[in-house]
Coordinates of C-alpha atoms in Angstrom, one line a residue:
M1 CA 0.2 -0.1 -0.1
Q2 CA 1.4 3.4 -1.0
R3 CA 1.4 5.6 2.1
F4 CA 0.2 9.1 1.8
S5 CA 2.4 12.0 3.2
V6 CA 3.3 15.7 2.4
F7 CA 6.8 14.1 0.6
T8 CA 4.5 11.4 -1.3
L9 CA 2.4 14.6 -2.6
A10 CA 5.3 16.4 -3.5
R11 CA 6.9 13.6 -5.3
N12 CA 4.2 12.8 -7.4
A13 CA 3.5 16.4 -8.3
W14 CA 7.0 16.6 -9.3
G15 CA 6.5 13.7 -11.6
H16 CA 3.2 14.9 -13.1
N17 CA 1.0 12.5 -10.9
R18 CA 2.3 9.4 -13.0
S19 CA 3.4 7.6 -9.8
W20 CA 0.0 7.3 -8.1
Q21 CA -1.0 3.6 -7.3
P22 CA -4.8 2.3 -7.3
H23 CA -6.0 2.2 -3.9
W24 CA -7.1 -1.4 -4.0
R25 CA -7.1 -4.1 -6.5
S26 CA -10.5 -5.0 -8.4
A27 CA -10.4 -8.9 -7.8
V28 CA -11.8 -11.9 -9.3
P29 CA -13.1 -14.5 -7.2
D30 CA -10.5 -17.2 -6.6
G31 CA -10.7 -20.7 -5.0
E32 CA -12.6 -21.2 -1.5
Y33 CA -12.4 -18.4 1.0
D34 CA -12.6 -18.6 4.9
L35 CA -15.1 -15.8 4.8
A36 CA -17.3 -14.2 2.0
I37 CA -18.6 -11.0 3.1
V38 CA -21.7 -9.8 0.9
G39 CA -21.5 -5.9 1.1
G40 CA -18.8 -3.6 0.3
G41 CA -19.9 -1.0 2.5
A42 CA -18.6 0.2 5.8
H43 CA -19.9 -2.5 7.9
G44 CA -18.4 -5.3 5.4
L45 CA -15.3 -3.7 4.7
A46 CA -14.6 -3.0 8.7
T47 CA -15.2 -6.8 9.1
A48 CA -12.6 -7.8 6.7
Y49 CA -10.1 -5.4 7.9
F50 CA -10.5 -6.1 11.3
L51 CA -10.3 -9.7 10.4
A52 CA -7.1 -9.3 8.6
Q53 CA -5.6 -7.0 11.1
R54 CA -6.6 -8.4 14.4
H55 CA -7.1 -12.0 14.0
G56 CA -4.6 -12.5 10.7
M57 CA -7.6 -14.0 8.6
R58 CA -6.6 -12.9 5.0
K59 CA -8.5 -15.5 3.0
V60 CA -11.7 -13.2 2.9
A61 CA -13.5 -11.9 -0.2
V62 CA -15.9 -8.7 -0.2
I63 CA -18.5 -8.9 -2.6
E64 CA -19.9 -5.6 -3.8
K65 CA -22.8 -5.1 -6.5
G66 CA -21.4 -1.8 -7.6
W67 CA -18.3 0.1 -6.8
I68 CA -16.9 0.8 -3.6
G69 CA -18.7 3.9 -2.3
A70 CA -21.0 4.3 -5.1
D71 CA -24.3 4.1 -2.7
D72 CA -22.6 6.7 -0.2
S73 CA -23.5 9.7 -2.0
S74 CA -23.8 12.3 0.6
P75 CA -22.2 13.1 3.9
T76 CA -23.3 11.1 7.0
I77 CA -24.4 12.4 10.3
L78 CA -22.3 10.9 13.3
T79 CA -24.0 11.2 16.3
I80 CA -25.3 9.1 19.3
R81 CA -28.9 8.4 18.5
P82 CA -31.4 9.7 21.2
D83 CA -33.7 7.1 20.8
T84 CA -31.3 4.4 21.2
V85 CA -28.6 5.7 23.7
A86 CA -31.2 4.5 26.5
Q87 CA -31.1 0.8 25.1
P88 CA -28.7 -2.1 25.8
G89 CA -25.8 -1.8 23.3
G90 CA -26.2 1.8 22.9
E91 CA -22.8 2.7 24.0
I92 CA -21.4 1.3 20.7
F93 CA -22.2 4.7 19.1
E94 CA -19.9 6.4 21.5
L95 CA -17.2 4.1 20.7
T96 CA -17.9 4.2 17.1
R97 CA -17.3 8.0 17.5
K98 CA -14.1 7.6 19.3
L99 CA -12.9 5.4 16.9
Y100 CA -13.7 7.8 13.9
R101 CA -11.4 10.6 15.4
A102 CA -8.5 8.3 15.1
L103 CA -9.4 6.3 12.2
S104 CA -7.8 8.7 9.7
R105 CA -4.3 8.3 11.2
Q106 CA -4.8 4.6 11.7
L107 CA -5.4 4.2 7.9
N108 CA -3.4 6.9 6.5
F109 CA -6.5 8.4 4.7
N110 CA -8.5 11.6 5.5
I111 CA -12.1 10.4 6.0
Q112 CA -13.1 14.2 6.8
F113 CA -14.7 13.9 10.5
S114 CA -15.9 17.5 11.4
S115 CA -17.0 17.9 15.1
R116 CA -19.7 20.3 14.7
G117 CA -22.1 19.6 17.8
V118 CA -25.6 18.4 17.6
V119 CA -28.6 20.3 18.6
G120 CA -31.9 18.3 19.3
L121 CA -34.8 20.8 19.3
C122 CA -37.5 20.4 22.1
F123 CA -41.1 22.1 21.7
D124 CA -42.7 21.0 24.6
E125 CA -42.6 19.3 28.0
A126 CA -42.9 15.8 26.6
D127 CA -39.6 16.6 24.5
L128 CA -37.8 18.0 27.2
R129 CA -38.6 14.9 29.5
A130 CA -37.2 12.6 26.6
G131 CA -34.3 14.9 26.1
R132 CA -33.4 15.0 30.0
A133 CA -33.9 11.1 30.0
T134 CA -31.2 10.7 27.1
M135 CA -28.8 13.1 28.6
E136 CA -28.6 11.2 31.8
T137 CA -28.2 7.4 30.0
A138 CA -25.4 9.2 27.9
R139 CA -23.6 10.7 30.7
A140 CA -23.8 7.5 32.4
S141 CA -22.0 5.7 29.2
G142 CA -19.7 8.6 29.3
T143 CA -21.5 10.6 26.2
A144 CA -21.1 14.4 26.9
M145 CA -24.7 15.8 26.5
K146 CA -26.5 18.7 28.1
M147 CA -30.0 20.5 28.0
I148 CA -29.9 24.2 27.3
G149 CA -32.5 26.7 27.6
P150 CA -34.4 28.2 24.6
D151 CA -32.0 31.7 24.5
K152 CA -29.1 29.4 24.2
A153 CA -30.6 27.0 21.9
A154 CA -31.4 30.1 19.7
R155 CA -27.9 31.1 19.7
A156 CA -26.5 27.7 19.0
V157 CA -28.6 27.5 15.8
P158 CA -27.6 29.9 13.3
G159 CA -30.4 31.6 11.4
L160 CA -32.9 30.7 14.1
G161 CA -32.4 33.6 16.7
R162 CA -34.9 34.8 19.3
A163 CA -37.6 35.7 17.0
G164 CA -37.7 32.2 15.4
A165 CA -37.2 30.7 18.9
K166 CA -40.6 32.7 19.8
R167 CA -42.4 31.9 16.7
L168 CA -41.8 28.2 17.0
G169 CA -42.2 27.7 20.8
L170 CA -38.9 26.4 21.4
A171 CA -38.7 25.2 25.2
G172 CA -35.0 24.2 25.0
A173 CA -32.4 21.6 23.4
L174 CA -30.4 18.7 24.1
Y175 CA -26.9 19.7 22.9
Q176 CA -24.3 17.2 22.1
P177 CA -21.2 19.3 21.5
K178 CA -18.8 16.2 20.2
G179 CA -21.3 14.8 17.5
G180 CA -20.5 15.8 14.1
M181 CA -20.4 14.6 10.5
I182 CA -18.3 12.3 8.4
N183 CA -17.6 11.6 4.5
A184 CA -18.9 8.1 3.9
D185 CA -17.2 7.6 0.5
A186 CA -13.8 8.5 2.4
V187 CA -14.5 5.9 5.1
A188 CA -15.5 3.1 2.2
W189 CA -12.3 4.1 0.5
A190 CA -10.1 4.2 3.6
L191 CA -11.4 0.8 4.6
A192 CA -11.2 -0.8 1.2
R193 CA -7.5 0.4 0.8
A194 CA -6.5 -0.9 4.1
A195 CA -8.3 -4.3 3.7
D196 CA -6.8 -4.9 0.5
A197 CA -3.2 -4.0 1.8
Q198 CA -4.0 -7.1 4.2
G199 CA -4.7 -9.5 1.4
V200 CA -8.4 -9.2 1.3
D201 CA -9.9 -9.8 -2.1
I202 CA -12.3 -7.0 -3.0
V203 CA -14.9 -8.3 -5.8
Q204 CA -16.9 -5.2 -7.3
N205 CA -19.5 -5.1 -10.1
C206 CA -20.6 -8.4 -8.5
T207 CA -24.0 -9.2 -7.8
A208 CA -24.9 -11.9 -4.9
T209 CA -28.1 -13.6 -6.1
S210 CA -28.6 -16.4 -3.4
L211 CA -26.4 -18.4 -1.0
S212 CA -25.0 -21.8 -1.5
W213 CA -25.5 -24.7 0.6
R214 CA -23.5 -27.9 1.4
G215 CA -25.6 -30.3 3.4
D216 CA -27.5 -28.2 6.2
R217 CA -24.8 -25.4 6.3
I218 CA -23.9 -22.5 4.3
A219 CA -21.1 -23.0 2.0
G220 CA -20.7 -19.8 -0.1
V221 CA -22.6 -17.2 -2.5
E222 CA -24.0 -17.6 -5.9
T223 CA -23.3 -14.5 -7.9
S224 CA -23.2 -12.9 -11.2
L225 CA -19.7 -13.6 -11.7
G226 CA -20.2 -17.3 -10.8
P227 CA -20.2 -19.2 -7.3
V228 CA -18.0 -17.9 -4.7
R229 CA -17.0 -21.0 -2.5
A230 CA -16.7 -20.0 1.4
K231 CA -16.6 -22.0 4.8
R232 CA -18.6 -18.9 6.1
V233 CA -20.7 -16.0 4.8
A234 CA -21.7 -12.8 6.3
L235 CA -24.4 -10.7 5.1
A236 CA -23.6 -6.9 5.5
A237 CA -25.4 -5.8 2.7
G238 CA -28.1 -3.4 4.7
A239 CA -31.5 -3.4 3.4
A240 CA -30.6 -6.1 0.7
S241 CA -29.5 -8.6 3.4
A242 CA -33.2 -10.0 3.9
A243 CA -33.8 -10.4 0.4
L244 CA -30.7 -12.3 -0.3
A245 CA -31.7 -14.6 2.7
Q246 CA -34.9 -14.9 1.5
T247 CA -33.7 -16.5 -1.8
S248 CA -32.3 -19.3 0.0
G249 CA -35.3 -19.8 2.2
I250 CA -34.1 -18.2 5.3
A251 CA -36.4 -15.3 6.8
L252 CA -34.8 -12.9 8.8
P253 CA -36.7 -11.0 11.5
L254 CA -36.5 -7.5 10.1
A255 CA -39.1 -4.8 9.0
A256 CA -38.5 -2.1 6.3
A257 CA -38.4 1.7 6.4
R258 CA -37.8 4.3 4.2
L259 CA -35.0 7.4 4.5
R260 CA -36.0 10.1 2.2
T261 CA -33.6 13.2 1.7
I262 CA -33.7 16.4 0.0
M263 CA -30.6 18.3 -1.0
S264 CA -30.7 22.1 -1.9
Q265 CA -28.4 24.0 -4.3
P266 CA -25.3 25.0 -2.7
V267 CA -25.2 28.3 -0.5
R268 CA -22.9 30.2 1.7
P269 CA -22.1 28.2 4.9
F270 CA -24.1 29.4 7.6
L271 CA -25.4 26.2 9.8
N272 CA -22.5 24.6 11.5
P273 CA -24.1 22.2 14.1
V274 CA -26.6 19.2 12.9
I275 CA -30.1 20.1 14.0
T276 CA -32.5 17.5 14.7
A277 CA -36.2 17.8 15.5
P278 CA -37.7 14.6 16.8
A279 CA -41.2 16.2 16.9
M280 CA -41.0 17.1 13.4
N281 CA -39.2 13.7 12.5
I282 CA -36.6 15.7 10.4
Q283 CA -33.1 16.2 10.5
I284 CA -31.0 19.1 8.9
Y285 CA -27.5 19.6 8.3
Q286 CA -25.5 21.4 5.6
A287 CA -22.7 19.7 3.7
T288 CA -19.2 21.1 3.3
G289 CA -20.1 22.1 -0.3
G290 CA -22.7 24.4 0.9
E291 CA -25.8 22.1 0.3
V292 CA -28.6 21.9 2.8
L293 CA -29.7 18.4 3.6
V294 CA -32.9 17.4 5.3
S295 CA -34.0 14.0 6.0
E296 CA -36.8 12.1 7.8
I297 CA -37.6 8.2 8.2
E298 CA -40.9 6.7 7.7
P299 CA -41.5 3.2 8.8
S300 CA -43.7 0.6 7.0
P301 CA -46.3 -1.3 8.9
G302 CA -45.3 -5.0 10.2
P303 CA -42.7 -7.6 9.5
G304 CA -41.5 -8.7 6.5
G305 CA -41.5 -5.5 4.7
D306 CA -39.7 -4.5 1.4
C307 CA -36.3 -4.4 2.4
G308 CA -34.9 -4.5 -1.4
D309 CA -33.8 -1.6 -3.3
G310 CA -36.5 1.1 -3.8
G311 CA -37.6 4.1 -5.8
G312 CA -37.5 7.7 -5.5
G313 CA -40.7 8.2 -3.2
D314 CA -43.7 10.5 -3.8
A315 CA -43.3 14.3 -4.5
S316 CA -45.6 14.6 -1.5
A317 CA -43.3 13.2 1.0
F318 CA -40.4 15.4 -0.4
Q319 CA -42.6 18.3 -0.3
A320 CA -43.1 17.5 3.3
L321 CA -39.2 17.8 4.1
A322 CA -39.2 21.2 2.4
N323 CA -42.1 22.4 4.3
G324 CA -40.0 21.3 7.6
L325 CA -36.8 23.1 6.2
V326 CA -38.9 26.4 5.5
K327 CA -40.7 26.3 9.0
L328 CA -37.6 26.5 10.9
F329 CA -35.8 28.5 8.6
P330 CA -38.0 30.5 6.5
D331 CA -35.5 32.6 4.8
L332 CA -34.6 29.6 3.0
G333 CA -37.7 29.3 1.2
A334 CA -36.3 30.6 -2.2
L335 CA -33.6 27.6 -2.1
Q336 CA -34.1 25.3 -4.8
V337 CA -33.9 21.6 -4.5
A338 CA -31.2 20.2 -6.5
R339 CA -31.7 16.5 -5.6
S340 CA -33.9 14.0 -3.9
W341 CA -33.5 10.5 -3.2
S342 CA -35.0 7.8 -1.3
R343 CA -33.3 4.5 0.1
P344 CA -34.8 1.3 2.1
V345 CA -33.3 0.6 5.6
C346 CA -33.9 -2.3 7.6
Y347 CA -34.6 -2.4 11.5
T348 CA -35.6 -5.0 14.1
Y349 CA -38.6 -4.8 16.5
D350 CA -36.4 -3.9 19.7
G351 CA -34.3 -1.2 18.1
N352 CA -31.0 -3.0 17.6
P353 CA -29.6 -4.8 14.9
L354 CA -28.2 -8.3 14.3
V355 CA -24.8 -8.8 14.8
G356 CA -23.2 -12.1 15.2
R357 CA -23.4 -15.8 14.5
T358 CA -26.9 -17.2 13.7
Q359 CA -28.3 -20.7 14.0
V360 CA -27.7 -21.5 10.5
T361 CA -24.3 -23.0 10.6
G362 CA -21.8 -21.0 8.6
L363 CA -24.1 -17.9 8.2
Y364 CA -23.5 -14.6 10.4
L365 CA -25.1 -11.2 10.2
N366 CA -24.3 -7.4 10.5
C367 CA -27.8 -5.7 9.4
G368 CA -30.8 -4.3 10.9
W369 CA -29.4 -0.8 11.7
G370 CA -31.9 1.1 10.1
A371 CA -30.8 4.9 9.7
A372 CA -27.8 4.6 12.1
A373 CA -26.0 2.3 10.0
F374 CA -23.2 4.2 9.2
Q375 CA -22.6 5.5 12.5
A376 CA -21.9 2.1 14.1
A377 CA -19.2 0.9 11.4
P378 CA -16.5 0.3 11.9
V379 CA -17.2 -1.1 15.6
S380 CA -19.7 -3.2 14.6
G381 CA -17.1 -4.7 11.9
M382 CA -14.8 -5.0 14.8
I383 CA -17.6 -6.9 16.9
L384 CA -18.2 -9.4 14.1
A385 CA -15.0 -10.1 13.3
D386 CA -13.9 -10.9 16.8
A387 CA -17.3 -13.4 16.7
I388 CA -16.1 -14.9 13.1
A389 CA -12.6 -15.6 14.8
G390 CA -14.0 -17.3 17.7
E391 CA -13.2 -14.7 20.4
V392 CA -15.3 -13.2 22.7
P393 CA -16.7 -9.7 21.2
H394 CA -17.0 -6.6 22.9
E395 CA -19.6 -6.5 25.8
A396 CA -21.5 -3.7 23.7
G397 CA -22.2 -6.4 21.2
A398 CA -24.1 -8.5 23.5
A399 CA -27.6 -6.8 22.8
F400 CA -27.2 -7.4 18.9
L401 CA -27.0 -11.3 19.1
P402 CA -29.4 -12.4 16.5
G403 CA -30.7 -15.1 18.6
R404 CA -32.7 -12.8 21.0
L405 CA -35.6 -12.6 18.6
G406 CA -36.3 -16.1 18.3
A407 CA -35.2 -18.4 15.8
I408 CA -34.4 -17.8 12.2
R409 CA -36.7 -20.3 10.2
I410 CA -35.8 -21.9 6.9
A411 CA -38.3 -23.0 4.1
D412 CA -39.6 -26.2 4.0
S413 CA -38.4 -28.9 1.4
D414 CA -41.7 -28.0 -0.4
G415 CA -41.1 -24.5 -0.7
Q416 CA -43.7 -23.3 1.7
E417 CA -42.7 -19.5 2.8
T418 CA -41.9 -19.3 6.8
T419 CA -41.3 -16.3 9.0
W420 CA -39.3 -15.7 12.0
V421 CA -40.7 -16.5 15.3
R422 CA -41.0 -13.7 17.8
P423 CA -40.4 -14.4 21.6
A424 CA -42.8 -13.4 24.2
G425 CA -42.3 -9.7 25.4
A426 CA -40.7 -8.8 22.2
A427 CA -41.6 -4.9 21.1
E428 CA -44.9 -4.9 19.0
S429 CA -43.8 -1.7 17.2
A430 CA -40.5 -0.9 15.4
K431 CA -38.7 2.1 16.7
A432 CA -37.5 4.7 14.1
Q433 CA -33.7 5.1 14.6
W434 CA -32.3 8.6 14.2
S435 CA -28.9 10.3 14.8

C-alpha cells in the first residue's frame, strides 16, 4: 500500500502525477475463502479489515454489487442516536465516534471527520423529559450531552435567533458538543484500501443472487460472476440482506422503512451544527460544499416489509421535507432543490441490530441498523470479526446477538414460505432510528 504524506504528494506533483497507485485491486473470485462478505459498505469492509488486522484471517472476499463507495452519495451524520442511547448496546455509538476520530491516522487516509455539535430541538414538556432522560443515560456511558434553554438553543442554531425561537415555541434543546459529520465515501475508500493491503479480495460489480448450501450449512454465495465458495458467509448488505437470505428460504427478523432526503443548491455556509427535530421527524445539516440536506425516516407497517432496493418516493413526501425546512428557517424558502432520493433501510423490532453468528451453520449477520447504520461502523465490524474468529466480542455487542429475537426459520422442502418467530415480550412496534 502506498502511504500518503506531504512527501508523497510533492514527489507525485514533481512527476506529473504518474506514480500514483490504485487504492485497491478489483479482484476476481478465486478458490475457496475462509469467509465471503456480501456488502462492500463500511460494515462489510470494516469486518474484513479487522479480521485481517486483528486475527490474521486474510482469505476473505468482499462482494460488492457496484463500485466501492457508490451508494454513499452524501455526508453522513455521526452522533449518538437519541432514541437508542438508552437501550442495551447504545454505548457502541460512543465507541464508534471515538474510533472515527482516530481512524484517519490509523488508516493513513483523510476520512473528513468534523465535530460540529448536534442540537436536538425541544418544543414542549414531553420533548424536554425525553431529552433529560437521554442526557442522563448518555452521561452514564461517558457521552457528553447537556440540556440548554431556549435562549442558548437559539444562539446555537445560526439563522434561528430569538425571534425564530419565540415563533416556534422553542422550549429548549439537547446539545451534544462532540457529535458531528463524516464523509461516507472516504470511510469506505479508506477501509477498502487498508483491507486490500492486508490481502483481502475486493470483488466489485458482482451481484450476489443467492446463498449456497452444502448439506445443512452455508457454503458460499452464487453471484453474477459465478459461485464464490466459502466456509462461512457474512451478510452485511444493509437492506438487501433480508432479500438475499429469502432467496435461500431464510427469513430474517427485519422490517422495512424508507429514508428520504432532499438536497438544496449550494449556499454560503451558515449552519455549523447538525439540527434534529424529533417532534417534526426531520434532521437538517449543511454539507461542506454548501448544500443543505433534510432527511426523515418513515416506517413501513409490520414485519416482512420490502427491504430491497426502492424508488425515489412520491413528491408529497419530499414536499413535506421542504416544508419542515422552511418552517424552521423561513429565509431558505427561495432555495431550489438540486436532488432528492429515497433508500430502504431495515431494522428489528427492539431497535437493536443483528450482529453475530446465527442458528444456521456458517451464516453470520451484520444488518438491521436502520438509519443509523453508518454511525455504528467500524465498531460493528470489529465485533463481528471477533465473533467470526472465535473470540468473545466486546460487551457492547451482547445486545445485538441474532438469537435474541427467536429462531431464524428456513423454508420447508416443499418451498412453503416461513417467517421468524418472535419471542414473548418482544416490542410490538419498531422504533425509528435517528442520529
